[in-house]
GROMACS .gro file of C-alpha atoms in nm:
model
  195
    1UNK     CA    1   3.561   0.347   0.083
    2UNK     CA    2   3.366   0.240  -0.180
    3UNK     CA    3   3.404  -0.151  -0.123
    4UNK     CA    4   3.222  -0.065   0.266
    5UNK     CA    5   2.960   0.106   0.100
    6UNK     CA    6   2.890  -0.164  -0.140
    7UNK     CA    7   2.936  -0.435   0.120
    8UNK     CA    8   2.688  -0.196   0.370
    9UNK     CA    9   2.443  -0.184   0.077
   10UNK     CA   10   2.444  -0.587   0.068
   11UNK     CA   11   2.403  -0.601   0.428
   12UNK     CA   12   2.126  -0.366   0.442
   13UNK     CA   13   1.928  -0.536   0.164
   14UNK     CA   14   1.894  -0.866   0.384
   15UNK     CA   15   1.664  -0.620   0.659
   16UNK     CA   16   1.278  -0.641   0.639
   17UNK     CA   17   1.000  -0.521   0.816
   18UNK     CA   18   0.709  -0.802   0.905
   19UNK     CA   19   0.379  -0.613   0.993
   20UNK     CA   20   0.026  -0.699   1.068
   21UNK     CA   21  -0.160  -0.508   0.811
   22UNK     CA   22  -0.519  -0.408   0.982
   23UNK     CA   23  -0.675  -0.177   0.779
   24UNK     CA   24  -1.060  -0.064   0.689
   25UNK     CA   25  -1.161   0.092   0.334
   26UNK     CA   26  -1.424   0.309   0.202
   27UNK     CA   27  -1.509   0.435  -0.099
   28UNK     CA   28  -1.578   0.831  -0.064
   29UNK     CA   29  -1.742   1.117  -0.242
   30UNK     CA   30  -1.436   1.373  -0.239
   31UNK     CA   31  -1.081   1.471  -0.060
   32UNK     CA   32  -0.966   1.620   0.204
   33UNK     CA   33  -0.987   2.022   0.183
   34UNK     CA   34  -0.672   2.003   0.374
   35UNK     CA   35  -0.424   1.743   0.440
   36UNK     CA   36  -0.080   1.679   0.634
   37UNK     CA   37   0.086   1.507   0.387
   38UNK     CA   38   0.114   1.441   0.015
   39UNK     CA   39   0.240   1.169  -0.136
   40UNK     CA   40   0.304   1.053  -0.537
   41UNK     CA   41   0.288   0.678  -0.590
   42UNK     CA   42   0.305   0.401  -0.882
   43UNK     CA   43   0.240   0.095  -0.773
   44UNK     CA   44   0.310  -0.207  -0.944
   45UNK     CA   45   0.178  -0.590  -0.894
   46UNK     CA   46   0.365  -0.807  -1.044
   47UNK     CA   47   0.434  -1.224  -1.147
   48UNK     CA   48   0.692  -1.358  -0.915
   49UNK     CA   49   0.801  -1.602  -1.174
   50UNK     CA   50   1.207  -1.597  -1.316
   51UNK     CA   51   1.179  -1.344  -0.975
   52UNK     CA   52   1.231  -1.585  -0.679
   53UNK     CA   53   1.584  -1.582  -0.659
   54UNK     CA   54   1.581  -1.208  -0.605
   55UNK     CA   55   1.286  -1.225  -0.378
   56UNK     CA   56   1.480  -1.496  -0.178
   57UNK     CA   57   1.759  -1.237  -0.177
   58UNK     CA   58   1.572  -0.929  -0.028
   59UNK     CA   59   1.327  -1.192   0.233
   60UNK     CA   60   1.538  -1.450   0.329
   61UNK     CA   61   1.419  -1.719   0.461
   62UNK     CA   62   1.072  -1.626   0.382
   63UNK     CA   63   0.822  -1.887   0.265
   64UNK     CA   64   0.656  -1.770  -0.073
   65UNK     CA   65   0.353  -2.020  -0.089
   66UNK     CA   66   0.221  -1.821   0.194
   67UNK     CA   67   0.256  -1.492  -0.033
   68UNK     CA   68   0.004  -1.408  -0.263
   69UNK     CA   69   0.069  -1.026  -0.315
   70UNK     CA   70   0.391  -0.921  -0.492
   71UNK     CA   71   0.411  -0.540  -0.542
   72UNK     CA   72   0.685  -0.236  -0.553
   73UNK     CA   73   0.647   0.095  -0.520
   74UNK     CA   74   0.781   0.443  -0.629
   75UNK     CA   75   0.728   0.688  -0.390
   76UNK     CA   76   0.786   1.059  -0.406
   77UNK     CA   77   0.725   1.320  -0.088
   78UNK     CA   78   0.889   1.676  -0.087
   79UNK     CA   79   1.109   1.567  -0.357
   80UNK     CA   80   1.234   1.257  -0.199
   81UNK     CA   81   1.241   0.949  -0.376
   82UNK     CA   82   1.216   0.588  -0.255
   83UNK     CA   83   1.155   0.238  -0.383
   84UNK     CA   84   0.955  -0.027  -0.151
   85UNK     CA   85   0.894  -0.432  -0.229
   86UNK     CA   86   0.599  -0.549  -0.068
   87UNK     CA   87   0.472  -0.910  -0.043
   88UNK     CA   88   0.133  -1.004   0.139
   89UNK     CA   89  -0.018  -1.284   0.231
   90UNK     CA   90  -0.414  -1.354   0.188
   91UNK     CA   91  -0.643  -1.136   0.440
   92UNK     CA   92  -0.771  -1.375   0.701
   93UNK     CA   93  -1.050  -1.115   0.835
   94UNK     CA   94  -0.904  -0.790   0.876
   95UNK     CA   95  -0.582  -0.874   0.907
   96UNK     CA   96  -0.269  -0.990   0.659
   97UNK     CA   97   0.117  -1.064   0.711
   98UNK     CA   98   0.291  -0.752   0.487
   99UNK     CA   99   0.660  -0.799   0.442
  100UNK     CA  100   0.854  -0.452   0.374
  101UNK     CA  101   1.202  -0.358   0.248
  102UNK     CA  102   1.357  -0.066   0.054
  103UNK     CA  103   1.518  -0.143  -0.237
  104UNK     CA  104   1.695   0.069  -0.464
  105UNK     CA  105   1.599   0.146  -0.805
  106UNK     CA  106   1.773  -0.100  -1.007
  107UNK     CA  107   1.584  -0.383  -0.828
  108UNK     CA  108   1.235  -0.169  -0.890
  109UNK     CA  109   1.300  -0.199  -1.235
  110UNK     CA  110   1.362  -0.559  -1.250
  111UNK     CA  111   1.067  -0.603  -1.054
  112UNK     CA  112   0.836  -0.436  -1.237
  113UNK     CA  113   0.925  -0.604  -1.533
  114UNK     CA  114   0.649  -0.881  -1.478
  115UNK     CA  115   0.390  -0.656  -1.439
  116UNK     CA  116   0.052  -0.768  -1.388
  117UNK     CA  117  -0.118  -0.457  -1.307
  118UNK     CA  118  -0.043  -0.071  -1.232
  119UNK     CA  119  -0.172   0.184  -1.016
  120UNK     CA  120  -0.092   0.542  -1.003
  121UNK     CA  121  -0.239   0.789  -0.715
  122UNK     CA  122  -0.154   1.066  -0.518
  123UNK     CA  123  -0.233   1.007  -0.149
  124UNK     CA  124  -0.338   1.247   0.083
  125UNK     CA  125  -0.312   1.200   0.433
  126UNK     CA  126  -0.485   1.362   0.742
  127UNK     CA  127  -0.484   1.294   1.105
  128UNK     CA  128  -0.848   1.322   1.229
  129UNK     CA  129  -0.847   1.229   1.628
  130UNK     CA  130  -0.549   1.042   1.640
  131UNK     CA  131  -0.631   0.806   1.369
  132UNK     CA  132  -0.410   0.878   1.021
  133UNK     CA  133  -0.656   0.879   0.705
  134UNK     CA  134  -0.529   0.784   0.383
  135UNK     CA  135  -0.682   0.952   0.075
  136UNK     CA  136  -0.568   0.770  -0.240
  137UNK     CA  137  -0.678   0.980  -0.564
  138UNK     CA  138  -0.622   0.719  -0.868
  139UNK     CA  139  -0.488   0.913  -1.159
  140UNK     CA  140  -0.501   0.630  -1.383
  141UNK     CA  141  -0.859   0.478  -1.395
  142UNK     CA  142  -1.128   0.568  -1.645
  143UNK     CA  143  -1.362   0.619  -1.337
  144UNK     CA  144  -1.269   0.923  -1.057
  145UNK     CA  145  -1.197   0.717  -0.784
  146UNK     CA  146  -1.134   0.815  -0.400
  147UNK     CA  147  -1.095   0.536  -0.155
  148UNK     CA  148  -0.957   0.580   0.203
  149UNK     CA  149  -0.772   0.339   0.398
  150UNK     CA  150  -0.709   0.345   0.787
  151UNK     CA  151  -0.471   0.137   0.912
  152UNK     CA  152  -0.512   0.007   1.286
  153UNK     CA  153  -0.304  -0.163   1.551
  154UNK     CA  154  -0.512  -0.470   1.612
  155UNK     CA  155  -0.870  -0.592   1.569
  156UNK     CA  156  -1.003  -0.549   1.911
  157UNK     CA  157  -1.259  -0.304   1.996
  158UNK     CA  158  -1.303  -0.331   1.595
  159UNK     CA  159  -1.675  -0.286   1.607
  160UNK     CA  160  -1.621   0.083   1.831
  161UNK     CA  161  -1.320   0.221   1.599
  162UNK     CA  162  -1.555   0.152   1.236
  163UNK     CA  163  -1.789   0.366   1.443
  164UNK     CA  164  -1.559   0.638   1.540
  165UNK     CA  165  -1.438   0.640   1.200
  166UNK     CA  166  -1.730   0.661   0.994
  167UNK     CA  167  -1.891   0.936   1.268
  168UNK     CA  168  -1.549   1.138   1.206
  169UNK     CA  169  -1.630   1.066   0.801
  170UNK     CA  170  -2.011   1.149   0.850
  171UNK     CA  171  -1.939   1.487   1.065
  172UNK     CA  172  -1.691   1.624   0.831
  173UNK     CA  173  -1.929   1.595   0.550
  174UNK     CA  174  -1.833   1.285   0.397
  175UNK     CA  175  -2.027   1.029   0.167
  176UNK     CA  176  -1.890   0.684   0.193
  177UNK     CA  177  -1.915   0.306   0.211
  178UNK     CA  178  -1.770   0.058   0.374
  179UNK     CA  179  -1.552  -0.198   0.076
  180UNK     CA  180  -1.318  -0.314   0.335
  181UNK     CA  181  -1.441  -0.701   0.211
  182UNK     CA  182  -1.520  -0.585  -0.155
  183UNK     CA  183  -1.239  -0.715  -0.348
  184UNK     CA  184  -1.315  -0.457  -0.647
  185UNK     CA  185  -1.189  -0.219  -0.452
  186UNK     CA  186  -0.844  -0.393  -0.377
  187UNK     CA  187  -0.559  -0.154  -0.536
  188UNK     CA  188  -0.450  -0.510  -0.774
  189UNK     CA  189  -0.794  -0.558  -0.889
  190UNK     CA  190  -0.875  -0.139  -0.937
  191UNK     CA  191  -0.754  -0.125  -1.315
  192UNK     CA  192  -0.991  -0.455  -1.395
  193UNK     CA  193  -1.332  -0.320  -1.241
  194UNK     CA  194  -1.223   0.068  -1.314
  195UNK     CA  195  -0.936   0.068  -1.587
   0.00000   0.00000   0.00000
């Protein structure tokens, strides 16, 4: 039994996730007073170099001079525990390719061995009108920090959801600014500007 589950385990690390990631980001004054979810994450950006075999491993197939992100994650919700490698290519507008896959935490470790810079946050999300808000709260910046992200399905009708957004933000009491194209407030440059 224990060869299948070690063969299953290769299998399943060959199995990613591609994704459009759309997203807008503000800076804001405070959290949510109450939230849906909470989630504990350290996030790590790290140098792909010594790496790529690995990488190849986990994304085959994948060409890496497109990437220019390389980042895993430990998550914790409810007691649960997971580890996720992300790569990303470069934002063209709104929108980057994100490629996803659980990994366990062996490989995390490796990963993070490289790293380049670290983020730690809780994340709080909310659903406000169908749309799910993201609350990071950075725990390990010299500044208090509160971004939020929204994620969205495609950039059409762009212009109408910022506005629905930021009247849902502005209603509920909200300070914020847009830094959707302010690179400070990228979660890999945070700890320069903030740390």
């Amino acid at each position: 039994m224990e060869n299948i589950g070690e063969e299953l385990n290769k299998l399943f690390f060959h199995i990613y996730i591609m994704n459009k990631e759309i997203e807008l980001k503000y800076l804001v004054d405070r959290l949510p007073d109450t939230y849906d979810k909470l989630i504990y994450i350290e996030q790590i950006y790290f140098i792909k170099n010594g790496k790529e075999d690995m990488i190849n491993r986990l994304f085959p197939g994948l060409d890496l001079n497109k990437i220019s992100t390389y980042r895993v994650r430990k998550l914790i919700d409810d007691n649960n525990k997971s580890f996720i490698l992300t790569l990303k290519s470069k934002a063209e507008s709104y929108t980057r390719d994100e490629y996803e896959t659980l990994i366990d935490e062996e490989s995390y470790n490796i990963l993070k061995e490289k790293e380049e810079s670290k983020i730690i946050k809780n994340r709080y999300i909310k659903i406000f009108n169908n749309y799910k808000f993201e609350f990071d709260e950075y725990l390990n910046l010299k500044e208090k920090l509160y971004t939020l992200e929204v994620e969205l399905e495609s950039e059409e009708n762009i212009d109408s959801i910022t506005h629905d957004i930021e009247y849902i933000l502005s209603s509920n009491g909200y300070t914020f600014k847009n830094v959707t194209f302010d690179n400070r407030y990228k979660n890999n440059n945070l700890i320069k500007y903030f740390g």
